[in-house]
Amino acid sequence: MATGDVALITYADDYVGPGAVDTLLEDGFTVLAHSLRFGDATERDMFAAAHPLCHIASSTDAVDCVAEAKQRFGRVDAALSNDIPFALVDDVVQKVDRSDFDAMVEALLLRPQRFVAAVLETMLAQKSGRLALVTSGAADKFPHRSSDGNTGYLAARAGANALARTLAVKHAADNIQINVIAPFYLYSDRVFPAPGGQNDPAHKDRLARDVPSNRFGEDSEVGALVSFLLSGRSAFTTGQVIAFSGAGA
């Protein structure tokens, strides 16, 4: 990895985003962070204060951020499509209802596809690049749970996995590396709320049941995986869906 390589991260304040931002900055990347929530000045300022070396994108549209990265830094060496089931409704960030199939597919498959297409256009012009999509280990671990109202979520995540694999094959000869990170039990207060955080006894049974490592994955650990995949140090690793799961998925 060349120090100063430009990395663009979507939804940088959620899911894999915080760990990815911190590790990429530590590893010498120039990071441009996007989020739907950055349309709110308070949310934007809080993120900037927590990550003072990170550049904050001016647009809440991830596709527009690709052009912004090119304008500000001249290139996009790496990108992380870190997709979450949220949407802007009347300028308010709202969680997508898992029972709403169309909205879930829009948030987790079609919206990332548009971002990836914009990134690939830039990387093809540069003749190089590294791209990773963040999906979920649940698509492989629990496909039978579609009857629980998760049909849209699981279908969209599986579709994003297939999209990345297909594009990796298509662009392997173009010096563009494309992979998927599929987290399973990455700790987040938003996803696993409990008074005691990740060590709360409320989580004990589900961790014992689903995660052989018997603990949550941590931000720094997933950040290290992101940095490795976006560094180019193993360019022959492409077209893979890599579980971040403690052997659970």
PDB file of C-alpha atoms in Angstrom:
ATOM      1  CA  MET A   1       0.000   0.000   0.000  1.00  0.00           C
ATOM      2  CA  ALA A   2       1.229   3.468  -0.892  1.00  0.00           C
ATOM      3  CA  THR A   3       0.857   5.966   1.939  1.00  0.00           C
ATOM      4  CA  GLY A   4      -1.829   8.482   1.083  1.00  0.00           C
ATOM      5  CA  ASP A   5      -3.962   6.180  -1.072  1.00  0.00           C
ATOM      6  CA  VAL A   6      -7.487   7.574  -1.197  1.00  0.00           C
ATOM      7  CA  ALA A   7     -10.270   5.453   0.304  1.00  0.00           C
ATOM      8  CA  LEU A   8     -13.985   6.285   0.139  1.00  0.00           C
ATOM      9  CA  ILE A   9     -16.255   4.734   2.780  1.00  0.00           C
ATOM     10  CA  THR A  10     -20.048   4.833   2.705  1.00  0.00           C
ATOM     11  CA  TYR A  11     -22.155   4.978   5.889  1.00  0.00           C
ATOM     12  CA  ALA A  12     -18.921   5.526   7.765  1.00  0.00           C
ATOM     13  CA  ASP A  13     -20.618   6.150  11.109  1.00  0.00           C
ATOM     14  CA  ASP A  14     -22.321   2.739  11.259  1.00  0.00           C
ATOM     15  CA  TYR A  15     -21.790  -1.031  10.939  1.00  0.00           C
ATOM     16  CA  VAL A  16     -18.211  -1.648   9.714  1.00  0.00           C
ATOM     17  CA  GLY A  17     -17.587   2.072   9.168  1.00  0.00           C
ATOM     18  CA  PRO A  18     -16.037   3.258  12.474  1.00  0.00           C
ATOM     19  CA  GLY A  19     -13.531   0.406  12.658  1.00  0.00           C
ATOM     20  CA  ALA A  20     -12.654   0.805   8.976  1.00  0.00           C
ATOM     21  CA  VAL A  21     -12.111   4.554   9.262  1.00  0.00           C
ATOM     22  CA  ASP A  22      -9.812   4.243  12.284  1.00  0.00           C
ATOM     23  CA  THR A  23      -7.702   1.426  10.855  1.00  0.00           C
ATOM     24  CA  LEU A  24      -7.381   2.937   7.375  1.00  0.00           C
ATOM     25  CA  LEU A  25      -6.236   6.234   8.872  1.00  0.00           C
ATOM     26  CA  GLU A  26      -3.719   4.404  11.076  1.00  0.00           C
ATOM     27  CA  ASP A  27      -2.432   2.611   7.980  1.00  0.00           C
ATOM     28  CA  GLY A  28      -1.824   5.837   6.098  1.00  0.00           C
ATOM     29  CA  PHE A  29      -4.889   6.146   3.877  1.00  0.00           C
ATOM     30  CA  THR A  30      -6.541   9.437   3.063  1.00  0.00           C
ATOM     31  CA  VAL A  31     -10.173   8.706   3.989  1.00  0.00           C
ATOM     32  CA  LEU A  32     -13.319  10.406   2.683  1.00  0.00           C
ATOM     33  CA  ALA A  33     -16.331   9.423   4.788  1.00  0.00           C
ATOM     34  CA  HIS A  34     -19.970   9.475   3.688  1.00  0.00           C
ATOM     35  CA  SER A  35     -23.147   9.013   5.707  1.00  0.00           C
ATOM     36  CA  LEU A  36     -26.844   9.725   5.371  1.00  0.00           C
ATOM     37  CA  ARG A  37     -26.629  11.253   8.841  1.00  0.00           C
ATOM     38  CA  PHE A  38     -24.038  13.852   7.801  1.00  0.00           C
ATOM     39  CA  GLY A  39     -26.854  16.020   6.481  1.00  0.00           C
ATOM     40  CA  ASP A  40     -27.400  16.802  10.166  1.00  0.00           C
ATOM     41  CA  ALA A  41     -24.715  19.264  11.283  1.00  0.00           C
ATOM     42  CA  THR A  42     -24.648  17.828  14.800  1.00  0.00           C
ATOM     43  CA  GLU A  43     -24.061  14.271  13.581  1.00  0.00           C
ATOM     44  CA  ARG A  44     -21.426  15.494  11.144  1.00  0.00           C
ATOM     45  CA  ASP A  45     -19.578  17.494  13.793  1.00  0.00           C
ATOM     46  CA  MET A  46     -19.656  14.595  16.280  1.00  0.00           C
ATOM     47  CA  PHE A  47     -18.115  12.256  13.714  1.00  0.00           C
ATOM     48  CA  ALA A  48     -15.494  14.838  12.730  1.00  0.00           C
ATOM     49  CA  ALA A  49     -14.537  15.337  16.378  1.00  0.00           C
ATOM     50  CA  ALA A  50     -14.165  11.577  16.884  1.00  0.00           C
ATOM     51  CA  HIS A  51     -12.125  11.167  13.676  1.00  0.00           C
ATOM     52  CA  PRO A  52     -10.204  14.443  13.245  1.00  0.00           C
ATOM     53  CA  LEU A  53      -7.966  13.148  10.437  1.00  0.00           C
ATOM     54  CA  CYS A  54     -10.902  11.955   8.338  1.00  0.00           C
ATOM     55  CA  HIS A  55     -12.323  14.041   5.498  1.00  0.00           C
ATOM     56  CA  ILE A  56     -16.124  14.363   5.553  1.00  0.00           C
ATOM     57  CA  ALA A  57     -18.067  14.199   2.301  1.00  0.00           C
ATOM     58  CA  SER A  58     -20.416  17.097   1.607  1.00  0.00           C
ATOM     59  CA  SER A  59     -23.142  14.973  -0.025  1.00  0.00           C
ATOM     60  CA  THR A  60     -25.420  12.357   1.529  1.00  0.00           C
ATOM     61  CA  ASP A  61     -25.614  10.637  -1.881  1.00  0.00           C
ATOM     62  CA  ALA A  62     -22.862   8.010  -2.070  1.00  0.00           C
ATOM     63  CA  VAL A  63     -22.680   8.198  -5.876  1.00  0.00           C
ATOM     64  CA  ASP A  64     -22.026  11.947  -5.715  1.00  0.00           C
ATOM     65  CA  CYS A  65     -19.207  11.262  -3.255  1.00  0.00           C
ATOM     66  CA  VAL A  66     -17.265   9.400  -5.929  1.00  0.00           C
ATOM     67  CA  ALA A  67     -17.087  12.566  -8.019  1.00  0.00           C
ATOM     68  CA  GLU A  68     -16.279  14.570  -4.880  1.00  0.00           C
ATOM     69  CA  ALA A  69     -13.346  12.277  -4.070  1.00  0.00           C
ATOM     70  CA  LYS A  70     -11.988  12.707  -7.589  1.00  0.00           C
ATOM     71  CA  GLN A  71     -12.377  16.473  -7.382  1.00  0.00           C
ATOM     72  CA  ARG A  72     -10.729  16.773  -3.979  1.00  0.00           C
ATOM     73  CA  PHE A  73      -7.981  14.159  -4.272  1.00  0.00           C
ATOM     74  CA  GLY A  74      -7.688  13.353  -7.981  1.00  0.00           C
ATOM     75  CA  ARG A  75      -8.465   9.629  -7.678  1.00  0.00           C
ATOM     76  CA  VAL A  76     -10.186   6.829  -5.759  1.00  0.00           C
ATOM     77  CA  ASP A  77      -7.740   4.030  -4.964  1.00  0.00           C
ATOM     78  CA  ALA A  78     -10.053   2.059  -2.683  1.00  0.00           C
ATOM     79  CA  ALA A  79     -13.716   2.017  -1.733  1.00  0.00           C
ATOM     80  CA  LEU A  80     -15.853   0.330   0.886  1.00  0.00           C
ATOM     81  CA  SER A  81     -19.561  -0.045   0.164  1.00  0.00           C
ATOM     82  CA  ASN A  82     -20.664  -0.393   3.781  1.00  0.00           C
ATOM     83  CA  ASP A  83     -24.401  -0.804   3.343  1.00  0.00           C
ATOM     84  CA  ILE A  84     -27.040  -0.600   6.054  1.00  0.00           C
ATOM     85  CA  PRO A  85     -30.857  -0.833   5.950  1.00  0.00           C
ATOM     86  CA  PHE A  86     -31.550   2.869   6.405  1.00  0.00           C
ATOM     87  CA  ALA A  87     -33.031   5.487   4.088  1.00  0.00           C
ATOM     88  CA  LEU A  88     -33.660   9.219   3.970  1.00  0.00           C
ATOM     89  CA  VAL A  89     -37.380   9.969   4.241  1.00  0.00           C
ATOM     90  CA  ASP A  90     -38.231  13.679   4.122  1.00  0.00           C
ATOM     91  CA  ASP A  91     -34.621  14.420   5.117  1.00  0.00           C
ATOM     92  CA  VAL A  92     -34.900  12.176   8.191  1.00  0.00           C
ATOM     93  CA  VAL A  93     -32.795   9.004   8.484  1.00  0.00           C
ATOM     94  CA  GLN A  94     -35.114   6.081   9.116  1.00  0.00           C
ATOM     95  CA  LYS A  95     -34.568   2.367   9.511  1.00  0.00           C
ATOM     96  CA  VAL A  96     -36.074   0.295   6.708  1.00  0.00           C
ATOM     97  CA  ASP A  97     -38.795  -2.105   7.815  1.00  0.00           C
ATOM     98  CA  ARG A  98     -37.499  -5.633   7.245  1.00  0.00           C
ATOM     99  CA  SER A  99     -40.906  -6.712   5.984  1.00  0.00           C
ATOM    100  CA  ASP A 100     -40.733  -4.125   3.164  1.00  0.00           C
ATOM    101  CA  PHE A 101     -39.116  -6.221   0.431  1.00  0.00           C
ATOM    102  CA  ASP A 102     -38.737  -3.438  -2.146  1.00  0.00           C
ATOM    103  CA  ALA A 103     -37.244  -0.954   0.320  1.00  0.00           C
ATOM    104  CA  MET A 104     -34.795  -3.531   1.646  1.00  0.00           C
ATOM    105  CA  VAL A 105     -33.621  -4.475  -1.850  1.00  0.00           C
ATOM    106  CA  GLU A 106     -33.255  -0.782  -2.700  1.00  0.00           C
ATOM    107  CA  ALA A 107     -31.139  -0.110   0.402  1.00  0.00           C
ATOM    108  CA  LEU A 108     -28.944  -3.225   0.336  1.00  0.00           C
ATOM    109  CA  LEU A 109     -28.641  -4.145  -3.346  1.00  0.00           C
ATOM    110  CA  LEU A 110     -29.704  -1.437  -5.799  1.00  0.00           C
ATOM    111  CA  ARG A 111     -28.208   1.519  -3.926  1.00  0.00           C
ATOM    112  CA  PRO A 112     -24.836  -0.232  -3.500  1.00  0.00           C
ATOM    113  CA  GLN A 113     -24.944  -1.312  -7.147  1.00  0.00           C
ATOM    114  CA  ARG A 114     -25.178   2.320  -8.228  1.00  0.00           C
ATOM    115  CA  PHE A 115     -22.283   3.269  -5.955  1.00  0.00           C
ATOM    116  CA  VAL A 116     -20.154   0.367  -7.170  1.00  0.00           C
ATOM    117  CA  ALA A 117     -20.856   1.285 -10.811  1.00  0.00           C
ATOM    118  CA  ALA A 118     -19.629   4.849 -10.198  1.00  0.00           C
ATOM    119  CA  VAL A 119     -16.523   3.610  -8.395  1.00  0.00           C
ATOM    120  CA  LEU A 120     -15.725   1.113 -11.147  1.00  0.00           C
ATOM    121  CA  GLU A 121     -15.988   3.808 -13.819  1.00  0.00           C
ATOM    122  CA  THR A 122     -13.312   5.764 -11.969  1.00  0.00           C
ATOM    123  CA  MET A 123     -11.097   2.744 -11.303  1.00  0.00           C
ATOM    124  CA  LEU A 124     -11.297   1.589 -14.912  1.00  0.00           C
ATOM    125  CA  ALA A 125     -10.072   5.010 -16.020  1.00  0.00           C
ATOM    126  CA  GLN A 126      -7.223   4.743 -13.475  1.00  0.00           C
ATOM    127  CA  LYS A 127      -6.496   1.149 -14.562  1.00  0.00           C
ATOM    128  CA  SER A 128      -6.444   0.010 -10.921  1.00  0.00           C
ATOM    129  CA  GLY A 129      -8.429  -0.106  -7.702  1.00  0.00           C
ATOM    130  CA  ARG A 130      -9.623  -2.105  -4.719  1.00  0.00           C
ATOM    131  CA  LEU A 131     -13.269  -2.406  -3.776  1.00  0.00           C
ATOM    132  CA  ALA A 132     -15.042  -4.232  -0.955  1.00  0.00           C
ATOM    133  CA  LEU A 133     -18.746  -4.601  -0.259  1.00  0.00           C
ATOM    134  CA  VAL A 134     -20.034  -5.198   3.251  1.00  0.00           C
ATOM    135  CA  THR A 135     -23.011  -7.558   3.391  1.00  0.00           C
ATOM    136  CA  SER A 136     -23.918 -10.044   6.146  1.00  0.00           C
ATOM    137  CA  GLY A 137     -23.067 -13.574   7.193  1.00  0.00           C
ATOM    138  CA  ALA A 138     -26.777 -14.103   7.859  1.00  0.00           C
ATOM    139  CA  ALA A 139     -27.421 -14.580   4.131  1.00  0.00           C
ATOM    140  CA  ASP A 140     -25.483 -17.855   4.232  1.00  0.00           C
ATOM    141  CA  LYS A 141     -26.092 -18.808   7.856  1.00  0.00           C
ATOM    142  CA  PHE A 142     -29.865 -18.346   8.023  1.00  0.00           C
ATOM    143  CA  PRO A 143     -31.431 -18.537   4.523  1.00  0.00           C
ATOM    144  CA  HIS A 144     -34.261 -20.595   6.041  1.00  0.00           C
ATOM    145  CA  ARG A 145     -35.297 -17.662   8.228  1.00  0.00           C
ATOM    146  CA  SER A 146     -36.929 -15.828   5.328  1.00  0.00           C
ATOM    147  CA  SER A 147     -40.274 -16.806   6.869  1.00  0.00           C
ATOM    148  CA  ASP A 148     -39.461 -14.535   9.832  1.00  0.00           C
ATOM    149  CA  GLY A 149     -40.052 -11.407   7.732  1.00  0.00           C
ATOM    150  CA  ASN A 150     -36.429 -11.277   6.596  1.00  0.00           C
ATOM    151  CA  THR A 151     -37.009 -12.238   2.952  1.00  0.00           C
ATOM    152  CA  GLY A 152     -36.004  -8.855   1.567  1.00  0.00           C
ATOM    153  CA  TYR A 153     -32.979  -8.548   3.844  1.00  0.00           C
ATOM    154  CA  LEU A 154     -31.612 -12.009   3.057  1.00  0.00           C
ATOM    155  CA  ALA A 155     -32.343 -11.756  -0.678  1.00  0.00           C
ATOM    156  CA  ALA A 156     -30.672  -8.361  -0.934  1.00  0.00           C
ATOM    157  CA  ARG A 157     -27.572  -9.450   0.972  1.00  0.00           C
ATOM    158  CA  ALA A 158     -27.266 -12.614  -1.128  1.00  0.00           C
ATOM    159  CA  GLY A 159     -27.735 -10.530  -4.261  1.00  0.00           C
ATOM    160  CA  ALA A 160     -24.933  -8.164  -3.252  1.00  0.00           C
ATOM    161  CA  ASN A 161     -22.656 -11.163  -2.686  1.00  0.00           C
ATOM    162  CA  ALA A 162     -23.452 -12.421  -6.197  1.00  0.00           C
ATOM    163  CA  LEU A 163     -22.965  -8.941  -7.663  1.00  0.00           C
ATOM    164  CA  ALA A 164     -19.476  -8.663  -6.196  1.00  0.00           C
ATOM    165  CA  ARG A 165     -18.442 -12.124  -7.379  1.00  0.00           C
ATOM    166  CA  THR A 166     -19.689 -11.415 -10.898  1.00  0.00           C
ATOM    167  CA  LEU A 167     -17.960  -8.046 -11.102  1.00  0.00           C
ATOM    168  CA  ALA A 168     -14.732  -9.507  -9.724  1.00  0.00           C
ATOM    169  CA  VAL A 169     -14.633 -11.992 -12.593  1.00  0.00           C
ATOM    170  CA  LYS A 170     -15.485  -9.302 -15.123  1.00  0.00           C
ATOM    171  CA  HIS A 171     -12.768  -6.907 -13.924  1.00  0.00           C
ATOM    172  CA  ALA A 172     -10.024  -9.261 -12.730  1.00  0.00           C
ATOM    173  CA  ALA A 173      -7.956  -8.524 -15.837  1.00  0.00           C
ATOM    174  CA  ASP A 174      -8.439  -4.769 -15.314  1.00  0.00           C
ATOM    175  CA  ASN A 175      -6.297  -4.734 -12.147  1.00  0.00           C
ATOM    176  CA  ILE A 176      -9.388  -4.161  -9.997  1.00  0.00           C
ATOM    177  CA  GLN A 177      -9.811  -6.266  -6.878  1.00  0.00           C
ATOM    178  CA  ILE A 178     -13.372  -6.840  -5.600  1.00  0.00           C
ATOM    179  CA  ASN A 179     -14.343  -8.765  -2.472  1.00  0.00           C
ATOM    180  CA  VAL A 180     -17.112  -9.030   0.103  1.00  0.00           C
ATOM    181  CA  ILE A 181     -16.878  -8.853   3.884  1.00  0.00           C
ATOM    182  CA  ALA A 182     -19.801 -10.672   5.513  1.00  0.00           C
ATOM    183  CA  PRO A 183     -19.961  -9.793   9.236  1.00  0.00           C
ATOM    184  CA  PHE A 184     -21.819 -12.008  11.648  1.00  0.00           C
ATOM    185  CA  TYR A 185     -22.148 -10.730  15.218  1.00  0.00           C
ATOM    186  CA  LEU A 186     -20.008  -7.622  14.830  1.00  0.00           C
ATOM    187  CA  TYR A 187     -20.849  -5.694  17.984  1.00  0.00           C
ATOM    188  CA  SER A 188     -22.957  -2.550  17.669  1.00  0.00           C
ATOM    189  CA  ASP A 189     -25.118  -0.810  20.250  1.00  0.00           C
ATOM    190  CA  ARG A 190     -27.722  -0.211  17.544  1.00  0.00           C
ATOM    191  CA  VAL A 191     -27.981  -3.886  16.577  1.00  0.00           C
ATOM    192  CA  PHE A 192     -27.480  -5.525  19.981  1.00  0.00           C
ATOM    193  CA  PRO A 193     -28.794  -3.039  22.548  1.00  0.00           C
ATOM    194  CA  ALA A 194     -28.402  -4.086  26.176  1.00  0.00           C
ATOM    195  CA  PRO A 195     -27.492  -2.198  29.368  1.00  0.00           C
ATOM    196  CA  GLY A 196     -24.186  -4.032  29.724  1.00  0.00           C
ATOM    197  CA  GLY A 197     -23.075  -3.643  26.109  1.00  0.00           C
ATOM    198  CA  GLN A 198     -21.437  -6.573  24.408  1.00  0.00           C
ATOM    199  CA  ASN A 199     -20.702  -8.291  27.736  1.00  0.00           C
ATOM    200  CA  ASP A 200     -24.318  -8.154  28.884  1.00  0.00           C
ATOM    201  CA  PRO A 201     -25.644 -11.557  30.051  1.00  0.00           C
ATOM    202  CA  ALA A 202     -28.592 -11.036  27.676  1.00  0.00           C
ATOM    203  CA  HIS A 203     -26.278 -11.967  24.790  1.00  0.00           C
ATOM    204  CA  LYS A 204     -24.814 -15.109  26.380  1.00  0.00           C
ATOM    205  CA  ASP A 205     -27.203 -17.714  24.975  1.00  0.00           C
ATOM    206  CA  ARG A 206     -27.255 -16.441  21.411  1.00  0.00           C
ATOM    207  CA  LEU A 207     -23.455 -16.171  21.273  1.00  0.00           C
ATOM    208  CA  ALA A 208     -23.072 -19.706  22.621  1.00  0.00           C
ATOM    209  CA  ARG A 209     -25.595 -20.939  20.049  1.00  0.00           C
ATOM    210  CA  ASP A 210     -24.374 -19.115  16.931  1.00  0.00           C
ATOM    211  CA  VAL A 211     -20.698 -18.148  17.396  1.00  0.00           C
ATOM    212  CA  PRO A 212     -18.086 -20.819  18.206  1.00  0.00           C
ATOM    213  CA  SER A 213     -15.697 -18.079  19.380  1.00  0.00           C
ATOM    214  CA  ASN A 214     -18.386 -17.224  21.947  1.00  0.00           C
ATOM    215  CA  ARG A 215     -17.946 -13.468  21.631  1.00  0.00           C
ATOM    216  CA  PHE A 216     -18.694 -10.541  19.372  1.00  0.00           C
ATOM    217  CA  GLY A 217     -16.334  -9.326  16.681  1.00  0.00           C
ATOM    218  CA  GLU A 218     -14.803  -5.928  17.419  1.00  0.00           C
ATOM    219  CA  ASP A 219     -14.376  -2.756  15.363  1.00  0.00           C
ATOM    220  CA  SER A 220     -10.588  -2.995  15.330  1.00  0.00           C
ATOM    221  CA  GLU A 221     -10.731  -6.564  14.043  1.00  0.00           C
ATOM    222  CA  VAL A 222     -13.058  -5.867  11.135  1.00  0.00           C
ATOM    223  CA  GLY A 223     -11.094  -2.685  10.445  1.00  0.00           C
ATOM    224  CA  ALA A 224      -7.937  -4.750  10.050  1.00  0.00           C
ATOM    225  CA  LEU A 225      -9.699  -6.979   7.507  1.00  0.00           C
ATOM    226  CA  VAL A 226     -10.947  -3.953   5.562  1.00  0.00           C
ATOM    227  CA  SER A 227      -7.487  -2.398   5.484  1.00  0.00           C
ATOM    228  CA  PHE A 228      -5.902  -5.626   4.273  1.00  0.00           C
ATOM    229  CA  LEU A 229      -8.394  -6.043   1.426  1.00  0.00           C
ATOM    230  CA  LEU A 230      -8.133  -2.400   0.380  1.00  0.00           C
ATOM    231  CA  SER A 231      -4.352  -2.259   0.651  1.00  0.00           C
ATOM    232  CA  GLY A 232      -3.596  -4.248  -2.504  1.00  0.00           C
ATOM    233  CA  ARG A 233      -1.100  -6.397  -0.619  1.00  0.00           C
ATOM    234  CA  SER A 234      -2.848  -9.531  -1.868  1.00  0.00           C
ATOM    235  CA  ALA A 235      -4.221  -8.524  -5.265  1.00  0.00           C
ATOM    236  CA  PHE A 236      -4.764 -12.168  -6.267  1.00  0.00           C
ATOM    237  CA  THR A 237      -7.453 -12.363  -3.554  1.00  0.00           C
ATOM    238  CA  THR A 238     -10.535 -11.281  -5.465  1.00  0.00           C
ATOM    239  CA  GLY A 239     -14.088 -12.494  -5.990  1.00  0.00           C
ATOM    240  CA  GLN A 240     -14.336 -13.801  -2.415  1.00  0.00           C
ATOM    241  CA  VAL A 241     -17.060 -13.561   0.214  1.00  0.00           C
ATOM    242  CA  ILE A 242     -15.067 -13.504   3.451  1.00  0.00           C
ATOM    243  CA  ALA A 243     -16.948 -14.261   6.650  1.00  0.00           C
ATOM    244  CA  PHE A 244     -16.087 -12.155   9.685  1.00  0.00           C
ATOM    245  CA  SER A 245     -17.817 -14.482  12.072  1.00  0.00           C
ATOM    246  CA  GLY A 246     -15.744 -16.202  14.750  1.00  0.00           C
ATOM    247  CA  ALA A 247     -16.412 -19.427  12.761  1.00  0.00           C
ATOM    248  CA  GLY A 248     -20.149 -18.803  13.008  1.00  0.00           C
ATOM    249  CA  ALA A 249     -20.889 -18.373   9.307  1.00  0.00           C
TER     250      ALA A 249
END
